[in-house]
Structure formats: C-alpha cells, structure tokens
CSV table of N, CA, C and O in Angstrom, one decimal:
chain,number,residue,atom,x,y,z
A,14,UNK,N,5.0,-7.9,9.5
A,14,UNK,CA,4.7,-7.2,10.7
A,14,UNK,C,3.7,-6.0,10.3
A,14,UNK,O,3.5,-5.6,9.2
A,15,UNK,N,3.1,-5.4,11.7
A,15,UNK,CA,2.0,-3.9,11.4
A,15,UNK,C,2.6,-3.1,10.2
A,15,UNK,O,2.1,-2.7,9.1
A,16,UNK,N,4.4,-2.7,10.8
A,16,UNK,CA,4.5,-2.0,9.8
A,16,UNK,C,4.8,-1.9,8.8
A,16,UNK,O,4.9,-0.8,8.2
A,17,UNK,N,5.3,-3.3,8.4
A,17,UNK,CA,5.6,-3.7,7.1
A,17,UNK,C,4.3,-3.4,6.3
A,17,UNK,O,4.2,-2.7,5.3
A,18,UNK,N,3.2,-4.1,7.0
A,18,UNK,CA,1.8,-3.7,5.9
A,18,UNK,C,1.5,-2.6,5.9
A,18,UNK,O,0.8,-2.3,5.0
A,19,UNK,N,1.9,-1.6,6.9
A,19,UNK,CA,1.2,0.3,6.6
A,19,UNK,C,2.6,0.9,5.4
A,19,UNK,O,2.6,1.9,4.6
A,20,UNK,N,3.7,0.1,5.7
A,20,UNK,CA,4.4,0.6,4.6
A,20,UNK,C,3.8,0.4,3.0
A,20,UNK,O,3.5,1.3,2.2
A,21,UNK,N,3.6,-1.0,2.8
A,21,UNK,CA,3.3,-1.5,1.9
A,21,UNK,C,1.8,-1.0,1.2
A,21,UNK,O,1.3,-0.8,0.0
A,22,UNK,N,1.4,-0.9,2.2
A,22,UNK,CA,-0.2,-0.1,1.9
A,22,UNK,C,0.3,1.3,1.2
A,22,UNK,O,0.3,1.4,0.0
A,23,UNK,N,0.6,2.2,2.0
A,23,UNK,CA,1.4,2.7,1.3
A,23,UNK,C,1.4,3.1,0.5
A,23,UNK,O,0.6,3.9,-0.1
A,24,UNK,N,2.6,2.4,0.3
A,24,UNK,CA,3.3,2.0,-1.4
A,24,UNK,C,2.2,2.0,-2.3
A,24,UNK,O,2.2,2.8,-3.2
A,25,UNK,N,1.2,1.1,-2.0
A,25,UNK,CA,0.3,0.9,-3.3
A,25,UNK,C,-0.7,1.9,-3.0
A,25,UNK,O,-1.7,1.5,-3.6
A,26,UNK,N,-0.8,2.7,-2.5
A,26,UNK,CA,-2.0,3.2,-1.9
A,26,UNK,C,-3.7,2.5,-1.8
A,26,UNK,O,-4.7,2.5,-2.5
A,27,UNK,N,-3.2,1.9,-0.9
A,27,UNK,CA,-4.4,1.2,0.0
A,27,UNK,C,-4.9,1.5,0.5
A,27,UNK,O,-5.0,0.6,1.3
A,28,UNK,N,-5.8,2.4,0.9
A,28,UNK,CA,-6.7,3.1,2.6
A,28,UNK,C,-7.7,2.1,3.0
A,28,UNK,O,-7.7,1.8,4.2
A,29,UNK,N,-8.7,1.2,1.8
A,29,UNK,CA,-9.8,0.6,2.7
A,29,UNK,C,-9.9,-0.6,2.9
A,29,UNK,O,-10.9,-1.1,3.5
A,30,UNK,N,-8.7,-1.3,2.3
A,30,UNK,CA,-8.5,-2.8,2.5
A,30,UNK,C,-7.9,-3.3,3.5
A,30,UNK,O,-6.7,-2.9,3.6
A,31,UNK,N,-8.5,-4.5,4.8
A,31,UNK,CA,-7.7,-4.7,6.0
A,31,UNK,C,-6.5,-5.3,5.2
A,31,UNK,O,-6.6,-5.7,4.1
A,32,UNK,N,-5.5,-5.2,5.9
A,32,UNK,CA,-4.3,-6.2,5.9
A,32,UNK,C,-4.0,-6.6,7.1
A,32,UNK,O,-4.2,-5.9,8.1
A,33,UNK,N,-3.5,-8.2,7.1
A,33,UNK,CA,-3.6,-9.0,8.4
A,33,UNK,C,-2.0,-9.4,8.9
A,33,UNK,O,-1.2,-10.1,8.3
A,34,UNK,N,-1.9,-8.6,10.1
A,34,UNK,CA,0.0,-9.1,10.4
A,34,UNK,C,-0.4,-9.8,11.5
A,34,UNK,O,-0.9,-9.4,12.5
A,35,UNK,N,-0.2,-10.8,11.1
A,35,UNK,CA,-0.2,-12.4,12.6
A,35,UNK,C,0.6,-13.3,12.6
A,35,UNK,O,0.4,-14.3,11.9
A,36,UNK,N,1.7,-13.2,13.3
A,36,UNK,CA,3.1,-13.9,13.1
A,36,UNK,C,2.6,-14.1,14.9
A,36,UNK,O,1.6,-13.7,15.5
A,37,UNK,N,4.1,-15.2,15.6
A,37,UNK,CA,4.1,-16.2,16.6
A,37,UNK,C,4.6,-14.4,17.3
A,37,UNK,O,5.3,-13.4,16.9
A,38,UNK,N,3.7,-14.9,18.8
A,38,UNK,CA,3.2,-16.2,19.4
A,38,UNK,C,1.8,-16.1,18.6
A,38,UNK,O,1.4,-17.2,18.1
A,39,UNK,N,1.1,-15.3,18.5
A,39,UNK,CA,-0.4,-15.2,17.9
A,39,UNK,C,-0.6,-15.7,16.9
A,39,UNK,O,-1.0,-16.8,17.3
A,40,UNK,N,-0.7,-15.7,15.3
A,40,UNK,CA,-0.6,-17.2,14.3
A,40,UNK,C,-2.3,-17.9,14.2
A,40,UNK,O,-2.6,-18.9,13.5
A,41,UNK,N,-3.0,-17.2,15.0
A,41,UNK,CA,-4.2,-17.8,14.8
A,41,UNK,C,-4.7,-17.8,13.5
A,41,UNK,O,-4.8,-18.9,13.0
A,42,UNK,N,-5.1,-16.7,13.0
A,42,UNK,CA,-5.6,-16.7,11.8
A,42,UNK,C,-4.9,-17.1,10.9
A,42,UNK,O,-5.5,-17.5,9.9
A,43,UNK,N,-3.2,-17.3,10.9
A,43,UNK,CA,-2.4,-18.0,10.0
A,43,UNK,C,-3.0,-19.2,9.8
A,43,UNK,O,-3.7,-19.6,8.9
A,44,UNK,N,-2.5,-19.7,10.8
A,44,UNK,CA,-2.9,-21.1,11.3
A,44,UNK,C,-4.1,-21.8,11.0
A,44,UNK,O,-4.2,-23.0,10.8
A,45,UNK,N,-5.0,-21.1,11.0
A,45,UNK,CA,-6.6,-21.4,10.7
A,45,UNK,C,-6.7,-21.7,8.5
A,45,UNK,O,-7.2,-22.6,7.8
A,46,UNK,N,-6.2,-20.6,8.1
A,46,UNK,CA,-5.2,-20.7,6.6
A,46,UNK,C,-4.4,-21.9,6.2
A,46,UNK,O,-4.4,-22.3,5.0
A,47,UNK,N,-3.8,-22.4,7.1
A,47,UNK,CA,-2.8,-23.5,6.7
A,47,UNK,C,-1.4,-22.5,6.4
A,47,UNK,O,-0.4,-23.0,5.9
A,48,UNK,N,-1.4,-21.6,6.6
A,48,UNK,CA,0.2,-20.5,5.9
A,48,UNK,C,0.6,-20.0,7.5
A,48,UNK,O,0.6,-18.7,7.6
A,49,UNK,N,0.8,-20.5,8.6
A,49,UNK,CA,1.7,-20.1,9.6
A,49,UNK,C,2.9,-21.1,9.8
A,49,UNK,O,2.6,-22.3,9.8
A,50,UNK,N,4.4,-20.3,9.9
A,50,UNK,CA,5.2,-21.4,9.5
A,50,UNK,C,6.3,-21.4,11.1
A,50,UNK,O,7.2,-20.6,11.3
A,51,UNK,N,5.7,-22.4,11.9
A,51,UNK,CA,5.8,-22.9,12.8
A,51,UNK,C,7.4,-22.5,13.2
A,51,UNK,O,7.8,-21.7,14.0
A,52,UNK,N,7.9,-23.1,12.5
A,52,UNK,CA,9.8,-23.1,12.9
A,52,UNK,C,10.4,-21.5,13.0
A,52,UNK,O,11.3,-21.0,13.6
A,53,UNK,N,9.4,-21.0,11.9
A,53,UNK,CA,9.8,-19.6,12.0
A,53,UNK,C,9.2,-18.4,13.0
A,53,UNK,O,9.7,-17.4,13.6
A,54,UNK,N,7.8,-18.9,13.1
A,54,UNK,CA,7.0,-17.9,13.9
A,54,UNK,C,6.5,-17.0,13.6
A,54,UNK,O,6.3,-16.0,14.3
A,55,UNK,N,6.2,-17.2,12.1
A,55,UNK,CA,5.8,-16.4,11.5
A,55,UNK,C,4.7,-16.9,10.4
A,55,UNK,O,4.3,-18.0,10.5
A,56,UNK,N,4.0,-15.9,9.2
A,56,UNK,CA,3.1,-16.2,8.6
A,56,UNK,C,4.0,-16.8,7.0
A,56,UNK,O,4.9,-16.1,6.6
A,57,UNK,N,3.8,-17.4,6.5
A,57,UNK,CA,4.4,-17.5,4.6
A,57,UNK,C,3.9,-16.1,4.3
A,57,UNK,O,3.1,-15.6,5.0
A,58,UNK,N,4.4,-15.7,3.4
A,58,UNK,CA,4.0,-14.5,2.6
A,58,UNK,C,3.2,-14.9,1.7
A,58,UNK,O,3.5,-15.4,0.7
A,59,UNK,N,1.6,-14.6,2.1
A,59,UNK,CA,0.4,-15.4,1.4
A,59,UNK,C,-0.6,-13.8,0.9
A,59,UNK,O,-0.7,-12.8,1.6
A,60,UNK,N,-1.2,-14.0,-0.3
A,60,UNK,CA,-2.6,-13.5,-0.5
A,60,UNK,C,-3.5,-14.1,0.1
A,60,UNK,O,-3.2,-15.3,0.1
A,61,UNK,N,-4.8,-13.6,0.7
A,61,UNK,CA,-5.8,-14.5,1.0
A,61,UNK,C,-6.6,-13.7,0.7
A,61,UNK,O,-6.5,-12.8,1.5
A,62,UNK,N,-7.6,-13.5,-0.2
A,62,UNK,CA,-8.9,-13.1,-0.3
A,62,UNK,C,-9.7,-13.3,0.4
A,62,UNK,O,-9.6,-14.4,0.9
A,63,UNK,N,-10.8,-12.6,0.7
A,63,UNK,CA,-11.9,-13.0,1.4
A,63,UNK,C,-12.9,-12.1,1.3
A,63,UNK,O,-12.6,-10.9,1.5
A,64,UNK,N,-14.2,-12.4,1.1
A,64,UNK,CA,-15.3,-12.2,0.8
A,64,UNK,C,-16.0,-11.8,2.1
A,64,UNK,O,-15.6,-12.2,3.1
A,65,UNK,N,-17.3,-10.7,2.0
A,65,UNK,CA,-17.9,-10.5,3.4
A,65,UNK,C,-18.4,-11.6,3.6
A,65,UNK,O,-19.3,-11.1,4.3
A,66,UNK,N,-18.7,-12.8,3.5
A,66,UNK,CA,-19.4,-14.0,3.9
A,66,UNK,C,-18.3,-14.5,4.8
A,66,UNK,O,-18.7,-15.0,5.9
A,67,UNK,N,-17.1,-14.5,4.5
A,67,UNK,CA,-16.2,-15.4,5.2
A,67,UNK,C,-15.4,-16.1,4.3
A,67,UNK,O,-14.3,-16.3,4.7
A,68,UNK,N,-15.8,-16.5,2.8
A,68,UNK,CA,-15.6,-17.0,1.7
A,68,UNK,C,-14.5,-16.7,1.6
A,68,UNK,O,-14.1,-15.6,1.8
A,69,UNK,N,-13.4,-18.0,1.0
A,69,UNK,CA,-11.9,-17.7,0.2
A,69,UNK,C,-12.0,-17.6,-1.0
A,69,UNK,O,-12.4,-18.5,-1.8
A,70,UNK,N,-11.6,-16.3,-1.3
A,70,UNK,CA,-11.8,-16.0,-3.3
A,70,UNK,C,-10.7,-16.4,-3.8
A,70,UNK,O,-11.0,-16.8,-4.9
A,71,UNK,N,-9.6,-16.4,-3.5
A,71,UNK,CA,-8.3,-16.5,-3.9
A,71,UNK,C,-6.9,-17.1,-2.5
A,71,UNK,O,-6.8,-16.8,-1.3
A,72,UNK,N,-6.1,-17.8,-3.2
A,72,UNK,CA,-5.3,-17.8,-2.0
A,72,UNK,C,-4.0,-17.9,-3.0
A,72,UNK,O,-4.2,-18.6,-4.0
A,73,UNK,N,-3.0,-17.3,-2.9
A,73,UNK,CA,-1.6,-17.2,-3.3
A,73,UNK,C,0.1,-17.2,-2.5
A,73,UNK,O,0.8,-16.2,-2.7
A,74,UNK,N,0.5,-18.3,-1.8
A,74,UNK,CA,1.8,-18.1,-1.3
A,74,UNK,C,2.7,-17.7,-2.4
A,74,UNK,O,2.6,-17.9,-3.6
A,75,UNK,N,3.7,-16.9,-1.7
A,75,UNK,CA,4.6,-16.1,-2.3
A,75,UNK,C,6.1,-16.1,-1.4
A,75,UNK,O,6.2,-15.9,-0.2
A,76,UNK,N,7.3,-16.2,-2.2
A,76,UNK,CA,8.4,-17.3,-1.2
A,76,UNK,C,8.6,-15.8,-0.6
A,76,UNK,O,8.2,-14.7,-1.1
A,77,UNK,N,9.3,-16.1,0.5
A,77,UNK,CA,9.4,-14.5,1.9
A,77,UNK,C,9.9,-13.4,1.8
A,77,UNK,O,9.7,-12.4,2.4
A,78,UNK,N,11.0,-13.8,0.5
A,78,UNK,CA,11.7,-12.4,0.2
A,78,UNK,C,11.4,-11.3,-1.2
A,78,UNK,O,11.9,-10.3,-1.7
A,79,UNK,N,9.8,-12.4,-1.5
A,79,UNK,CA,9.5,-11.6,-2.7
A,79,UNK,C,8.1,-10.6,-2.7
A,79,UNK,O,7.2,-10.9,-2.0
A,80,UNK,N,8.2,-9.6,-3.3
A,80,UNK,CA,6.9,-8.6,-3.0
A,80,UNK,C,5.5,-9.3,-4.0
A,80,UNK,O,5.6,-9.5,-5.2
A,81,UNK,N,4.4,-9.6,-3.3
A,81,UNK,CA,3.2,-10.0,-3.9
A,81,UNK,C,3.3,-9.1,-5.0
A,81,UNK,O,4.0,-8.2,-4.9
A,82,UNK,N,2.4,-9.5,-6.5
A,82,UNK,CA,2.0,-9.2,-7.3
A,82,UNK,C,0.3,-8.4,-7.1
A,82,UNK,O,-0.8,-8.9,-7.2
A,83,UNK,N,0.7,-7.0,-7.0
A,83,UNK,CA,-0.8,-6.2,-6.7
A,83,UNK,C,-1.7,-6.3,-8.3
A,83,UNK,O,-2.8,-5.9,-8.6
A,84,UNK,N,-0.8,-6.8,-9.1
A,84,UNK,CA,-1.4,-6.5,-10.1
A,84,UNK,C,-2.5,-7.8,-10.1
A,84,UNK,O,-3.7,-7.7,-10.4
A,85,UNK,N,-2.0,-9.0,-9.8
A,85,UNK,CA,-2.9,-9.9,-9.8
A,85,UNK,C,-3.7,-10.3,-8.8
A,85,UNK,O,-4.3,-11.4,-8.9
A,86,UNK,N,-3.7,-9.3,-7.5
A,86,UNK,CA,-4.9,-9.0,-6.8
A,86,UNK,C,-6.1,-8.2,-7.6
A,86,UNK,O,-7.3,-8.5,-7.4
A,87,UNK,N,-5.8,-7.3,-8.3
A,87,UNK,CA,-6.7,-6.5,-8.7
A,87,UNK,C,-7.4,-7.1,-9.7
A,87,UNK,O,-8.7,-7.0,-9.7
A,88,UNK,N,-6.6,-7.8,-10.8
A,88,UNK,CA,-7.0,-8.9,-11.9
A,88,UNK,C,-8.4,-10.0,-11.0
A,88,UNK,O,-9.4,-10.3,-11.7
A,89,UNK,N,-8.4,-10.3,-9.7
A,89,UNK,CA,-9.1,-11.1,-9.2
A,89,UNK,C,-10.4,-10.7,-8.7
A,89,UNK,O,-11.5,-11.3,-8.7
A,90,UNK,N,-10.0,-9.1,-8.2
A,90,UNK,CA,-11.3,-8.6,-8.2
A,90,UNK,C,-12.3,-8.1,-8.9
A,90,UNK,O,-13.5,-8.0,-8.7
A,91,UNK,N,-11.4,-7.7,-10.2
A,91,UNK,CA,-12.1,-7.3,-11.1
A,91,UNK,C,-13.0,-8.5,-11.6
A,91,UNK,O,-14.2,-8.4,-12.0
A,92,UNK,N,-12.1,-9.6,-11.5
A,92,UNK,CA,-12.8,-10.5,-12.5
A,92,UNK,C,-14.3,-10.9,-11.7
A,92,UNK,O,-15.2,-11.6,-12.2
C-alpha cells in the first residue's frame, strides 16, 4: 500500500525514486507486468526497474512476507 512504500522509503532513505502501490480494484500497472495476483487483489511483491524510455532493466518477485533486497537494486544501477 501508499504507506507501506513512504514507510519503506523511509527506512532506506529514498526521496527521488517513484514507488508504485497498485493493488485491486486498480492493478493496472500490475497487470500490464504480469505480477498482479488476482485472487488476492493485490500486486506480488516485485522489483521492476525502469528506464526513462519505458524500458525493463530489471524485474525481481519476492514471496509477500519478505523485505526486497535494496542492496541488489543498487548493485543493478550501478552496474
């Protein structure tokens, strides 16, 4: 949810990176990903990178009760 990601932002200190909360009924952008999970109404707990072109740099599901790995977002940008 919104504020699960302003927590999480947060947490890691985030200020200029969007984070995307789209869970049911809405699920569009999930959905367009392939990671919106229907029965639940909600999104998988996914990374998705994206590039200002539109481009996917990275994509990573992650099972729902576990916290993404920031370390291996940053690994990706850097690289």
């Amino acid at each position: 949810s919104s504020p699960s990601n302003k927590a999480w932002a947060k947490a890691l200190n985030i200020e200029k990176t969007r984070l995307l909360s789209d869970f049911w009924p809405h699920g569009k952008v999930s959905k367009l990903y392939g990671v919106f999970r229907e029965k639940d109404g909600f999104s998988e707990r996914a990374n998705i990178l994206i590039d200002e072109k539109g481009a996917v740099l990275f994509t990573k599901l992650y099972p729902v009760g576990q916290l993404p790995d920031i370390e291996e977002i940053i690994q990706v940008l850097k690289g």
